[in-house]
Structure formats: C-alpha cells, structure tokens
Coordinates of C-alpha atoms in Angstrom, one line a residue:
Chain A
M17 CA -16.6 -11.1 -15.4
R18 CA -20.0 -12.2 -16.5
V19 CA -21.4 -10.1 -19.3
V20 CA -25.2 -9.9 -19.4
D21 CA -27.1 -7.9 -22.0
V22 CA -29.8 -5.6 -20.6
T23 CA -32.5 -4.0 -22.7
D24 CA -35.2 -3.3 -20.1
P25 CA -34.5 -0.2 -18.0
A26 CA -36.7 -1.6 -15.2
D27 CA -34.5 -4.7 -14.9
P28 CA -33.8 -5.1 -11.1
L29 CA -30.2 -6.0 -12.0
L30 CA -29.7 -2.2 -12.6
D31 CA -31.0 -1.1 -9.2
D32 CA -27.6 -0.3 -7.7
L33 CA -26.9 2.2 -10.5
R34 CA -30.3 4.0 -10.6
D35 CA -30.9 7.8 -10.2
L36 CA -27.3 8.7 -9.3
N37 CA -28.1 12.4 -9.1
K38 CA -31.3 12.3 -7.0
S39 CA -30.2 13.2 -3.5
D40 CA -33.0 11.2 -1.9
K41 CA -31.9 8.0 -3.7
R42 CA -28.2 8.6 -4.1
P43 CA -26.5 5.4 -3.1
D44 CA -23.3 7.1 -2.0
L45 CA -24.9 9.6 0.4
P46 CA -25.4 9.1 4.1
G47 CA -28.7 7.2 4.5
G48 CA -28.1 5.6 1.1
R49 CA -26.9 2.1 0.6
G50 CA -23.3 3.2 1.1
L51 CA -22.3 2.1 -2.4
V52 CA -19.2 3.4 -4.0
I53 CA -19.6 4.4 -7.6
A54 CA -16.9 4.6 -10.3
E55 CA -17.4 6.3 -13.7
G56 CA -15.3 6.0 -16.9
T57 CA -12.9 3.3 -18.0
Y58 CA -9.9 4.8 -16.1
V59 CA -11.7 5.1 -12.8
V60 CA -13.5 1.7 -13.2
G61 CA -10.0 0.3 -13.8
R62 CA -8.7 1.9 -10.6
M63 CA -11.7 0.3 -8.8
L64 CA -10.9 -3.1 -10.2
L65 CA -7.3 -2.7 -9.0
S66 CA -8.5 -1.7 -5.5
R67 CA -9.9 -3.3 -2.4
F68 CA -13.3 -1.9 -3.5
T69 CA -14.5 -4.9 -5.5
P70 CA -17.4 -4.0 -7.7
H71 CA -20.2 -6.4 -7.9
V72 CA -22.0 -4.8 -10.8
M73 CA -20.8 -2.7 -13.8
L74 CA -22.9 -1.0 -16.4
G75 CA -21.7 0.1 -19.8
T76 CA -21.7 -0.1 -23.6
D77 CA -20.0 -2.8 -25.5
M78 CA -17.4 -0.3 -26.8
R79 CA -16.5 0.7 -23.2
L80 CA -16.1 -2.9 -22.2
E81 CA -13.6 -3.4 -25.0
Q82 CA -11.8 -0.2 -24.1
L83 CA -11.6 -1.2 -20.4
R84 CA -10.1 -4.6 -21.4
R85 CA -7.6 -2.9 -23.8
E86 CA -6.5 -0.3 -21.3
A87 CA -6.0 -3.0 -18.7
T88 CA -3.9 -5.1 -21.0
A89 CA -1.8 -2.1 -21.9
E90 CA -1.2 -1.6 -18.2
G91 CA -0.3 -5.3 -17.7
W92 CA -3.4 -6.7 -16.0
D93 CA -6.5 -8.6 -17.0
A94 CA -9.8 -6.9 -16.6
D95 CA -11.9 -10.1 -16.7
E96 CA -9.7 -11.8 -14.2
R97 CA -9.7 -8.8 -11.7
A98 CA -13.5 -8.4 -12.1
G99 CA -14.0 -12.0 -10.9
D100 CA -17.7 -12.7 -10.3
A101 CA -18.8 -9.2 -11.1
V102 CA -21.6 -8.8 -13.7
Y103 CA -21.1 -6.4 -16.6
L104 CA -24.5 -5.2 -17.7
R105 CA -24.0 -4.4 -21.4
A106 CA -26.5 -1.8 -22.6
S107 CA -27.1 1.0 -25.0
K108 CA -26.1 4.6 -24.3
D109 CA -29.7 5.5 -24.1
L110 CA -30.6 2.9 -21.6
I111 CA -27.6 3.9 -19.4
S112 CA -28.7 7.6 -19.4
E113 CA -32.2 6.6 -18.5
V114 CA -31.1 4.4 -15.6
I115 CA -28.5 6.7 -14.1
G116 CA -30.7 9.7 -14.7
F117 CA -28.4 11.9 -16.7
K118 CA -26.4 11.8 -19.9
S119 CA -22.9 10.6 -19.2
S120 CA -20.1 10.9 -21.7
R121 CA -18.4 8.1 -19.9
D122 CA -20.8 5.3 -20.7
I123 CA -19.4 2.9 -18.1
L124 CA -19.9 2.7 -14.4
A125 CA -19.3 0.3 -11.5
A126 CA -20.8 -0.1 -8.0
A127 CA -19.0 -1.6 -5.0
N128 CA -20.1 -2.2 -1.4
R129 CA -17.9 -0.5 1.1
P130 CA -15.3 -2.8 2.6
E131 CA -14.4 -2.6 6.3
P132 CA -12.6 0.6 7.0
L133 CA -8.8 0.4 7.4
S134 CA -7.2 0.8 10.8
V135 CA -5.1 3.9 11.5
E136 CA -2.2 1.5 12.2
S137 CA -2.4 -0.1 8.9
V138 CA -2.2 3.3 7.1
V139 CA 0.7 4.5 9.3
D140 CA 2.8 1.4 9.3
G141 CA 5.7 1.7 6.8
A142 CA 4.5 5.1 5.6
R143 CA 7.2 7.8 5.0
T144 CA 4.7 10.6 4.0
L145 CA 1.2 11.1 5.2
V146 CA -1.5 13.7 5.0
V147 CA -3.9 14.5 7.8
L148 CA -7.1 16.4 6.9
E149 CA -9.1 18.6 9.3
G150 CA -12.5 19.9 8.2
V151 CA -11.8 19.5 4.4
N152 CA -15.2 18.6 3.1
D153 CA -15.5 20.1 -0.4
P154 CA -15.6 17.0 -2.7
E155 CA -13.6 18.7 -5.4
N156 CA -10.8 19.5 -3.0
L157 CA -10.9 16.1 -1.3
G158 CA -10.7 14.4 -4.7
A159 CA -7.9 16.6 -5.9
I160 CA -5.9 16.0 -2.7
F161 CA -6.1 12.2 -3.3
R162 CA -5.2 12.6 -6.9
N163 CA -2.2 14.7 -5.9
C164 CA -1.2 12.2 -3.2
A165 CA -1.1 9.5 -5.8
A166 CA 0.9 11.5 -8.3
L167 CA 3.4 12.8 -5.8
G168 CA 4.2 9.8 -3.7
V169 CA 2.2 10.3 -0.5
D170 CA 1.5 7.0 1.3
G171 CA -1.8 7.5 3.0
V172 CA -4.4 9.9 4.3
L173 CA -5.7 10.3 7.9
F174 CA -9.0 12.1 8.6
G175 CA -9.4 14.3 11.6
A176 CA -12.8 15.5 12.7
A177 CA -15.3 17.2 10.4
A178 CA -13.8 16.1 7.1
G179 CA -16.1 15.0 4.2
D180 CA -16.8 11.4 3.1
P181 CA -14.2 10.4 0.6
M182 CA -16.5 7.7 -0.9
Y183 CA -18.8 10.3 -2.3
R184 CA -19.2 9.9 -6.1
R185 CA -17.7 13.2 -7.0
V186 CA -14.7 12.6 -4.8
V187 CA -14.1 9.3 -6.6
R188 CA -14.3 11.0 -10.0
V189 CA -12.2 14.0 -9.2
S190 CA -9.5 11.8 -7.6
M191 CA -9.4 9.8 -10.9
G192 CA -10.2 6.8 -8.7
H193 CA -7.1 7.1 -6.6
V194 CA -9.2 7.5 -3.4
L195 CA -10.0 3.8 -4.0
R196 CA -6.4 2.8 -4.0
L197 CA -4.6 5.1 -1.6
P198 CA -5.0 3.9 2.0
F199 CA -7.0 6.1 4.3
A200 CA -8.4 5.9 7.9
H201 CA -10.3 8.0 10.3
L202 CA -8.7 9.2 13.6
S203 CA -10.9 9.0 16.6
G204 CA -12.1 11.9 18.7
T205 CA -14.2 15.0 18.5
P206 CA -13.4 18.3 16.8
T207 CA -11.5 19.4 19.9
T208 CA -9.9 16.1 20.9
W209 CA -8.8 14.3 17.7
Q210 CA -5.6 16.4 17.6
R211 CA -4.2 14.1 20.3
S212 CA -3.8 11.5 17.7
L213 CA -1.0 13.6 16.3
D214 CA 1.0 12.6 19.4
D215 CA 0.7 9.0 18.3
L216 CA 2.3 10.0 15.0
H217 CA 5.1 11.8 16.9
E218 CA 5.8 8.7 19.0
Q219 CA 6.2 6.8 15.7
G220 CA 8.8 9.2 14.5
F221 CA 6.7 11.6 12.4
R222 CA 7.2 15.3 12.1
T223 CA 3.8 16.8 11.8
I224 CA 3.8 19.9 9.6
A225 CA 0.9 22.3 9.8
L226 CA 0.5 24.1 6.4
T227 CA -0.5 27.6 7.3
P228 CA 0.3 31.1 6.3
S229 CA 1.3 31.8 10.0
A230 CA 4.4 29.8 9.7
D231 CA 7.6 29.5 11.7
T232 CA 9.7 27.7 9.1
S233 CA 9.9 27.3 5.3
L234 CA 8.4 24.4 3.6
A235 CA 11.8 23.3 2.2
R236 CA 13.2 23.1 5.7
A237 CA 10.1 21.5 7.2
V238 CA 10.1 18.4 4.9
D239 CA 13.6 17.5 5.7
A240 CA 12.8 14.6 8.1
E241 CA 12.7 10.8 7.9
K242 CA 8.9 10.7 8.3
V243 CA 6.5 13.5 7.6
A244 CA 2.8 14.1 8.0
F245 CA 1.3 17.3 6.4
V246 CA -1.7 18.6 8.3
L247 CA -4.2 20.6 6.2
G248 CA -7.3 22.5 7.1
A249 CA -10.3 23.5 5.0
E250 CA -10.0 26.2 2.4
G251 CA -11.1 29.5 4.1
P252 CA -11.0 28.8 7.8
G253 CA -7.8 26.7 7.6
L254 CA -6.5 24.7 10.5
T255 CA -8.0 25.1 14.0
E256 CA -5.7 26.6 16.7
H257 CA -6.0 23.2 18.4
A258 CA -4.6 21.4 15.4
M259 CA -1.8 23.9 14.8
R260 CA -0.7 23.7 18.4
A261 CA -0.5 19.9 18.3
C262 CA 1.8 20.0 15.2
S263 CA 5.7 19.8 15.4
V264 CA 6.1 22.8 13.0
R265 CA 4.2 25.3 11.0
A266 CA 5.3 25.8 7.4
A267 CA 4.1 28.1 4.6
I268 CA 4.4 28.2 0.9
P269 CA 5.9 31.6 0.0
M270 CA 3.3 33.6 -1.8
T271 CA 3.2 37.0 -3.4
D272 CA -0.4 37.8 -2.8
G273 CA -1.5 37.2 0.7
T274 CA -2.9 34.2 2.5
D275 CA -5.8 32.7 0.6
S276 CA -4.3 32.7 -2.8
L277 CA -3.8 28.9 -3.4
N278 CA -6.5 26.4 -3.3
V279 CA -6.0 23.8 -0.5
A280 CA -5.4 20.9 -2.9
T281 CA -3.0 23.0 -4.9
A282 CA -1.1 24.0 -1.7
A283 CA -1.0 20.3 -0.8
A284 CA 0.5 19.4 -4.2
V285 CA 3.2 22.0 -3.8
A286 CA 4.0 20.6 -0.3
F287 CA 4.0 17.0 -1.7
Y288 CA 6.3 18.1 -4.5
E289 CA 8.7 19.7 -2.1
R290 CA 8.8 16.5 -0.1
A291 CA 9.3 14.3 -3.1
R292 CA 12.0 16.7 -4.3
E293 CA 13.9 16.2 -1.1
G294 CA 13.3 12.4 -0.8
Chain B
M3 CA -19.4 55.7 -6.7
R4 CA -23.0 56.7 -7.0
V5 CA -25.4 54.6 -5.0
V6 CA -28.8 54.2 -6.5
D7 CA -31.6 52.2 -4.8
V8 CA -33.4 49.9 -7.2
T9 CA -36.7 48.2 -6.4
D10 CA -38.1 47.4 -9.9
P11 CA -36.5 44.3 -11.5
A12 CA -37.4 45.6 -14.9
D13 CA -35.4 48.8 -14.4
P14 CA -33.2 49.2 -17.5
L15 CA -30.3 50.2 -15.2
L16 CA -30.0 46.4 -14.4
D17 CA -29.7 45.3 -18.1
D18 CA -26.0 44.5 -18.0
L19 CA -26.5 42.1 -15.2
R20 CA -29.5 40.2 -16.4
D21 CA -29.9 36.4 -17.0
L22 CA -26.2 35.6 -16.4
N23 CA -26.8 31.9 -16.8
K24 CA -28.8 31.9 -20.0
S25 CA -26.4 31.0 -22.8
D26 CA -28.3 33.0 -25.4
K27 CA -28.1 36.1 -23.3
R28 CA -24.8 35.6 -21.5
P29 CA -23.0 39.0 -21.7
D30 CA -19.6 37.3 -21.3
L31 CA -20.0 34.8 -24.2
P32 CA -19.0 35.2 -27.8
G33 CA -21.8 37.1 -29.5
G34 CA -22.8 38.6 -26.2
R35 CA -21.9 42.2 -25.3
G36 CA -18.4 41.2 -24.3
L37 CA -19.0 42.3 -20.7
V38 CA -16.8 41.1 -18.0
I39 CA -18.6 40.1 -14.8
A40 CA -17.2 39.9 -11.3
E41 CA -19.0 38.3 -8.3
G42 CA -18.4 38.6 -4.6
T43 CA -16.7 41.3 -2.6
Y44 CA -13.2 39.9 -3.1
V45 CA -13.4 39.6 -6.9
V46 CA -15.3 42.9 -7.3
G47 CA -12.5 44.4 -5.3
R48 CA -9.9 42.9 -7.7
M49 CA -11.9 44.4 -10.6
L50 CA -11.9 47.8 -9.0
L51 CA -8.1 47.5 -8.7
S52 CA -7.7 46.4 -12.3
R53 CA -7.8 48.1 -15.7
F54 CA -11.3 46.6 -16.1
T55 CA -13.2 49.5 -14.7
P56 CA -16.8 48.5 -13.9
H57 CA -19.5 50.9 -15.0
V58 CA -22.3 49.2 -13.0
M59 CA -22.4 47.2 -9.7
L60 CA -25.4 45.4 -8.2
G61 CA -25.6 44.3 -4.6
T62 CA -27.1 44.5 -1.2
D63 CA -26.4 47.3 1.3
M64 CA -24.5 44.8 3.5
R65 CA -22.2 43.8 0.7
L66 CA -21.5 47.5 -0.2
E67 CA -20.4 48.1 3.4
Q68 CA -18.3 44.9 3.3
L69 CA -16.6 45.9 0.1
R70 CA -15.8 49.3 1.6
R71 CA -14.5 47.7 4.8
E72 CA -12.3 45.1 3.0
A73 CA -10.8 47.8 0.7
T74 CA -10.0 50.0 3.7
A75 CA -8.3 47.0 5.4
E76 CA -6.2 46.6 2.3
G77 CA -5.3 50.3 2.2
W78 CA -7.5 51.6 -0.6
D79 CA -10.8 53.4 -1.0
A80 CA -13.6 51.6 -2.8
D81 CA -15.6 54.7 -3.5
E82 CA -12.6 56.5 -5.0
R83 CA -11.6 53.5 -7.2
A84 CA -15.2 53.1 -8.4
G85 CA -15.2 56.6 -9.7
D86 CA -18.4 57.3 -11.7
A87 CA -19.6 53.7 -11.5
V88 CA -23.1 53.3 -10.2
Y89 CA -23.9 50.9 -7.4
L90 CA -27.4 49.5 -7.7
R91 CA -28.4 48.8 -4.2
A92 CA -31.1 46.1 -4.0
S93 CA -32.6 43.3 -2.0
K94 CA -31.3 39.7 -2.2
D95 CA -34.5 38.7 -3.9
L96 CA -34.3 41.3 -6.6
I97 CA -30.7 40.4 -7.3
S98 CA -31.6 36.7 -7.7
E99 CA -34.5 37.6 -10.0
V100 CA -32.4 39.8 -12.2
I101 CA -29.3 37.6 -12.5
G102 CA -31.5 34.4 -12.8
F103 CA -30.1 32.3 -10.0
K104 CA -29.6 32.5 -6.3
S105 CA -26.1 33.8 -5.5
S106 CA -24.7 33.6 -2.0
R107 CA -22.4 36.4 -3.0
D108 CA -25.0 39.2 -3.4
I109 CA -22.7 41.6 -5.2
L110 CA -21.7 41.8 -8.8
A111 CA -20.0 44.2 -11.2
A112 CA -19.9 44.5 -14.9
A113 CA -17.2 46.1 -17.0
N114 CA -16.7 46.6 -20.7
R115 CA -13.6 45.0 -22.2
P116 CA -10.7 47.4 -22.5
E117 CA -8.3 47.3 -25.4
P118 CA -6.3 44.1 -25.3
L119 CA -2.7 44.4 -24.1
S120 CA 0.1 44.0 -26.6
V121 CA 2.4 41.0 -26.3
E122 CA 5.3 43.5 -25.9
S123 CA 3.7 45.1 -22.9
V124 CA 3.3 41.7 -21.2
V125 CA 6.8 40.5 -22.0
D126 CA 8.6 43.8 -21.1
G127 CA 10.3 43.5 -17.7
A128 CA 8.9 40.1 -17.0
R129 CA 11.1 37.4 -15.4
T130 CA 8.5 34.6 -15.5
L131 CA 5.8 34.0 -18.0
V132 CA 3.3 31.3 -18.9
V133 CA 2.3 30.4 -22.4
L134 CA -0.9 28.4 -22.8
E135 CA -1.8 26.3 -25.8
G136 CA -5.3 24.8 -26.1
V137 CA -6.2 25.3 -22.5
N138 CA -9.9 26.1 -22.6
D139 CA -11.5 24.5 -19.6
P140 CA -12.6 27.6 -17.6
E141 CA -11.8 26.0 -14.2
N142 CA -8.3 25.2 -15.3
L143 CA -7.8 28.7 -16.9
G144 CA -9.1 30.4 -13.7
A145 CA -6.9 28.2 -11.5
I146 CA -3.8 28.9 -13.6
F147 CA -4.3 32.7 -13.2
R148 CA -4.9 32.2 -9.5
N149 CA -1.7 30.2 -9.2
C150 CA 0.2 32.8 -11.2
A151 CA -0.9 35.5 -8.9
A152 CA 0.0 33.5 -5.8
L153 CA 3.4 32.3 -7.0
G154 CA 4.9 35.3 -8.7
V155 CA 4.3 34.8 -12.4
D156 CA 4.4 38.1 -14.3
G157 CA 2.1 37.5 -17.2
V158 CA 0.3 35.0 -19.5
L159 CA 0.5 34.6 -23.2
F160 CA -2.1 32.7 -25.2
G161 CA -1.2 30.5 -28.1
A162 CA -3.9 29.2 -30.4
A163 CA -7.0 27.4 -29.3
A164 CA -7.1 28.6 -25.8
G165 CA -10.3 29.6 -24.1
D166 CA -11.5 33.1 -23.4
P167 CA -10.1 34.3 -20.1
M168 CA -12.9 36.8 -19.6
Y169 CA -15.6 34.2 -19.3
R170 CA -17.5 34.6 -16.0
R171 CA -16.4 31.3 -14.5
V172 CA -12.7 32.0 -15.2
V173 CA -13.0 35.3 -13.4
R174 CA -14.6 33.6 -10.4
V175 CA -12.2 30.7 -10.2
S176 CA -9.2 32.9 -10.7
M177 CA -10.4 34.9 -7.6
G178 CA -10.4 37.9 -9.9
H179 CA -6.6 37.7 -10.6
V180 CA -7.3 37.3 -14.3
L181 CA -8.4 40.9 -14.2
R182 CA -5.1 42.0 -12.7
L183 CA -2.4 39.8 -14.2
P184 CA -1.4 41.0 -17.7
F185 CA -2.2 38.7 -20.6
A186 CA -2.1 38.9 -24.4
H187 CA -2.8 36.7 -27.4
L188 CA 0.1 35.6 -29.7
S189 CA -0.7 35.8 -33.3
G190 CA -0.8 32.8 -35.7
T191 CA -2.8 29.7 -36.4
P192 CA -2.7 26.4 -34.4
T193 CA 0.4 25.4 -36.4
T194 CA 2.2 28.7 -36.7
W195 CA 1.7 30.5 -33.4
Q196 CA 4.7 28.6 -32.0
R197 CA 7.0 30.8 -34.0
S198 CA 6.3 33.5 -31.4
L199 CA 8.3 31.5 -29.0
D200 CA 11.4 32.5 -31.0
D201 CA 10.6 36.1 -30.2
L202 CA 10.8 35.1 -26.5
H203 CA 14.1 33.4 -27.1
E204 CA 15.5 36.5 -28.7
Q205 CA 14.5 38.4 -25.6
G206 CA 16.4 36.1 -23.4
F207 CA 13.7 33.7 -22.3
R208 CA 14.2 30.0 -21.8
T209 CA 10.9 28.4 -22.9
I210 CA 10.1 25.3 -20.9
A211 CA 7.6 22.8 -22.2
L212 CA 5.9 21.0 -19.3
T213 CA 5.5 17.5 -20.5
P214 CA 6.0 14.0 -19.2
S215 CA 8.4 13.3 -22.1
A216 CA 11.1 15.5 -20.6
D217 CA 14.7 15.9 -21.2
T218 CA 15.5 17.6 -17.9
S219 CA 14.2 18.1 -14.4
L220 CA 12.0 21.0 -13.5
A221 CA 14.6 22.1 -10.9
R222 CA 17.3 22.3 -13.5
A223 CA 15.1 23.9 -16.1
V224 CA 14.0 26.9 -14.1
D225 CA 17.5 28.0 -13.4
A226 CA 17.7 30.8 -15.9
E227 CA 17.3 34.6 -15.8
K228 CA 14.1 34.6 -17.8
V229 CA 11.7 31.7 -18.0
A230 CA 8.5 31.0 -19.9
F231 CA 6.5 27.8 -19.0
V232 CA 4.6 26.4 -22.0
L233 CA 1.5 24.4 -21.0
G234 CA -0.9 22.3 -23.1
A235 CA -4.5 21.3 -22.4
E236 CA -5.2 18.5 -19.8
G237 CA -5.4 15.3 -21.7
P238 CA -3.8 16.0 -25.1
G239 CA -1.0 18.1 -23.7
L240 CA 1.2 20.2 -25.9
T241 CA 1.3 19.7 -29.6
E242 CA 4.5 18.3 -31.1
H243 CA 4.9 21.7 -32.9
A244 CA 4.9 23.5 -29.6
M245 CA 7.3 21.1 -27.9
R246 CA 9.8 21.3 -30.8
A247 CA 9.7 25.1 -30.5
C248 CA 10.7 25.2 -26.8
S249 CA 14.2 25.4 -25.4
V250 CA 13.8 22.4 -23.1
R251 CA 11.2 19.9 -22.0
A252 CA 10.8 19.4 -18.2
A253 CA 8.7 17.1 -16.2
I254 CA 7.4 17.0 -12.6
P255 CA 8.6 13.7 -11.2
M256 CA 5.5 11.5 -10.6
T257 CA 4.8 8.1 -9.1
D258 CA 1.8 7.3 -11.1
G259 CA 2.3 7.9 -14.8
T260 CA 1.6 10.8 -17.0
D261 CA -1.9 12.2 -16.5
S262 CA -1.8 12.3 -12.8
L263 CA -1.8 16.0 -12.1
N264 CA -4.3 18.5 -13.2
V265 CA -2.8 21.0 -15.6
A266 CA -3.3 24.0 -13.2
T267 CA -1.8 21.9 -10.3
A268 CA 1.2 21.0 -12.5
A269 CA 1.5 24.7 -13.3
A270 CA 1.5 25.6 -9.6
V271 CA 4.3 23.1 -8.9
A272 CA 6.4 24.6 -11.7
F273 CA 5.8 28.1 -10.5
Y274 CA 6.7 27.1 -7.0
E275 CA 10.0 25.6 -8.2
R276 CA 10.7 28.8 -10.1
A277 CA 9.9 31.0 -7.0
R278 CA 11.9 28.7 -4.8
E279 CA 15.0 29.3 -7.0
G280 CA 14.4 32.9 -7.5

C-alpha cells in the first residue's frame, strides 16, 4: 500500500470516489465506470480479501490504523493485501466534500470489476447454492449475500431480472460478503433461463422453490446431498415457469399468511434449516 | 366510517397527518402528540384490526375501495371496524402536499396511543416471548415484530434502552404487526431491569440469551414448555447483566464469525427453530 496525503479536493487522484450519491455520476450504476465501492473498515477489509482488488482507497489516518489493526487481529496483513493500491489519506471534511455526503465510516475503496465468474466455477464443488429470480431490491440482495456467508451457502446464481449485486448499497448491506461469495449469471431470457435449472439437476442438485404454495416441508426438502434454493422477488415471488422447473416446492410454516417474511429473512431460515441438517 | 371529501390542504381536519417527515412536527416522535401513523392499505387494515383505533384516515377514493375489498377478502368489514373514524377522501396531490412527501401508498391513518398493556397481560397464556434490550434501530424493531407475527411469537417485552415501537418507520417495516402483537415495557434501569427475567422464570419460562458466546445449541435451548428469547442490539449485543440473568445462552451456528447475521434475521431463525419444535 502506498499512502499519499491529499489536501486538495480537486486532486484528480480522488476522481474514482467523487459524488457517490449523484445518480448521473455514480460510478457503480449502469453507464457509470462500473467501479465497485466499499465503505467502512470491515467492508474495505472484505474487499482486500476478495478478487475485487481496489486500486484506490480514501480515508482518515485513524481509519487506516484501524484497518491495519483489524486485519492483524484476523491474521492477515492489510498493507500486503493492498499491494500497489494507493491510500489517499485525508481529513474527514475533505472526504465528505469529495464523496458528496457525510459518512461516519471515513474510509472507502474503489475497485474495477474483474471478469465475471463462469457458472461452472460457482457450481463446481458446491453443496448449497441459491438461485435468484427477479430479486432487485438492493437491501434484499445485500442481506441475502450476508445471510449466505453467515450460514454456509457456497454461491449465488442469478436468473433473469435480478439486480446488479455490485451496486454500492448491496456491497454495504452485505457487509462486503458479496465481494467474497462466488456468483454468476445464468443465461437466457425471463422465460428461458429456468432451463439452466436442468443443468443443476444433471449435476445432482435438488432445486427447491421457496414458495407458500408448497408440496413439502422445508425440513424434508433440504435433506439431499446437493441443494439449490430458488427465490423470487418479495411481492410477486417466483414465476410459474421457475416453480415448474424446480424439483420441489417448500414453504416455511407461518402463522400469518403468505407475505409475512421478508425474502432475505425467509432465505436465512432456509439456509439455517440446511446447515442444521448438514 | 364517515367519508368526507377534502379539497383544501389547509383544512384543520387534516392536522393530525401534516408534515410527517419534519422532525420538529412529527406526531410520532417524543414531544409530538404521540400519534401512531399507519400507511398503505395493508398496514391501515392491521390498524383497524388492532387496539389502535384510528380517528382519522386520509386517502384517495381508489385506496378506500381497495381497503374495503382487501378487508372483505380477509373476512371482515372495513366500514364496521372503522366505526366513527372519518375518512378524508382527497387527491394524490393534496395528500402529498399535506404529509410533505410523495407517497406511493396514498392512504394513511392516525390513532391516539391507547393505555400501555401490562407486563402480566402480555405474559399470561404466552408460550413464546421475546425480550429486547437496547434494540432501537427502527428497521430492526419493525422487522422483529414482523418476524414474530409470521413465526408464532406471542408477545414482546422491552427491557431498558430499546426504541419506541410506535415510531412511524417501525409500524411500516413491521407491516403493521407492531399494532397487533401485544408488547409491554419492563420496569427498571439499564442495570436493574434484568431482574424482571426472574419473574419470567417463576412463571415457568426458560430465558434464552441469543449470543455468540453460547453454552448450548439453539435446537436444544428451545425445547421447553415456555420460552423467552432475549436479544440485544446489533453490534454491542446483550449486556453482561442480561446474559447472566438468563437461563441459558444459545447461538446460531455460523460460518463467518459473530456479527454475521442482522439481529432481526437471527431472531427469525430462533423463532423458526422454536416453531419447528412446537
């Protein structure tokens, strides 16, 4: 890591971290530069441990020391992992001015997007996967990745119409785990991608549609060598196409009707049931 | 329900639903009028079914019809439940102007706070309770109530330093279930309220501290006639005082260290394990 002190908010070194809230300039939005942004020492730490190598970081001196301490406590070296990345050391005020809002985190990092992973590389060796159809709320996407990381899910596959997991809020809500957990996009249109589920079946996966219109209990459904949970967006849920393509339909027993658990919470319960059995 | 058409945004009938985002005027904040606000047909419906009787509603004609239809589909009568409440029927533009922001929900209701429930009334007959210490993030509070309602928890008890569950965002995130699920506040200071847990023990409850520093598994912990889950705020977790006062400490098995599940998500997993056994 190279530490460079910055005092001029117009310094071009800061350009990749400018105006993070302005939708016409947002580096993480479609049409933007495709940059992936991490905020806070914990999430910046996850980025340093991931395949998303940051080329630039921005933060206070205090946060730099905190990042180094937390890494050491976890058994790795922040300077070594950061390699050639530059750490722009600045005041809180300069950071707020550059990013365009007051952040209590005072440390950020930006990485270019690496090549996407192949579906094969995500599936190979996995015991538990998640397949997402149409989930595009960034809070839900982030929470699903966080829950995957906590509860032992090996990877995430995106069907059609799901949101971009590299969006800044997804990274933040996921606690940076979206940077570390392997994910890939299945090919096909909203009405054809479901055929990819057959590829999973051929590789020994039982695909479990999580839906209130279930034909088996969650506890029974997860009892298989390889399992892929298939989740739809909160509200509409899975398409009929997707449900028909799955091996089984399972429900979480609920007292209060169908829409009572948030999709990421329902996912956590399913992952827990799987880890419980495993 | 009395339906009154309103066309003048200055009409004093609208006063209880004015400027809902302005913190100096917010009716649901401390120092405000203590009003409880519901938004959207589903949540307004939960309010009508609760002990929080709204005295005024504000919405479009379309939402009024939708509220009536949804109630009928659920087997109750919106007009009957609304009793003497007045429905101020207005245009979308007038609603936005009065409440101070554009709402996609187009229907709101305001209720005065009823007398708080006694701890006894919440505990009597309950099989599963939740006790919250220091949980004050409104999203987390709301999600905990939503998860309680979905997964069969009978009531919520508040230890010291928890947030106000009647805050507008809590009501919204809980999907209105905070209005229906019984809750009460335990007496005592941040270092004495934990003695109330002994009252629960005397009534046959096993109190389960959810904490990574566990002495038993969640599955084993929930196997009791009456159970109370004790949860601390995300981040700091439970105080040592609270943990010492509990019967057992249980953890959700996680792959990725301690802070990996959001507190409301961890609660949902615990509730699921309880419902699974029950």
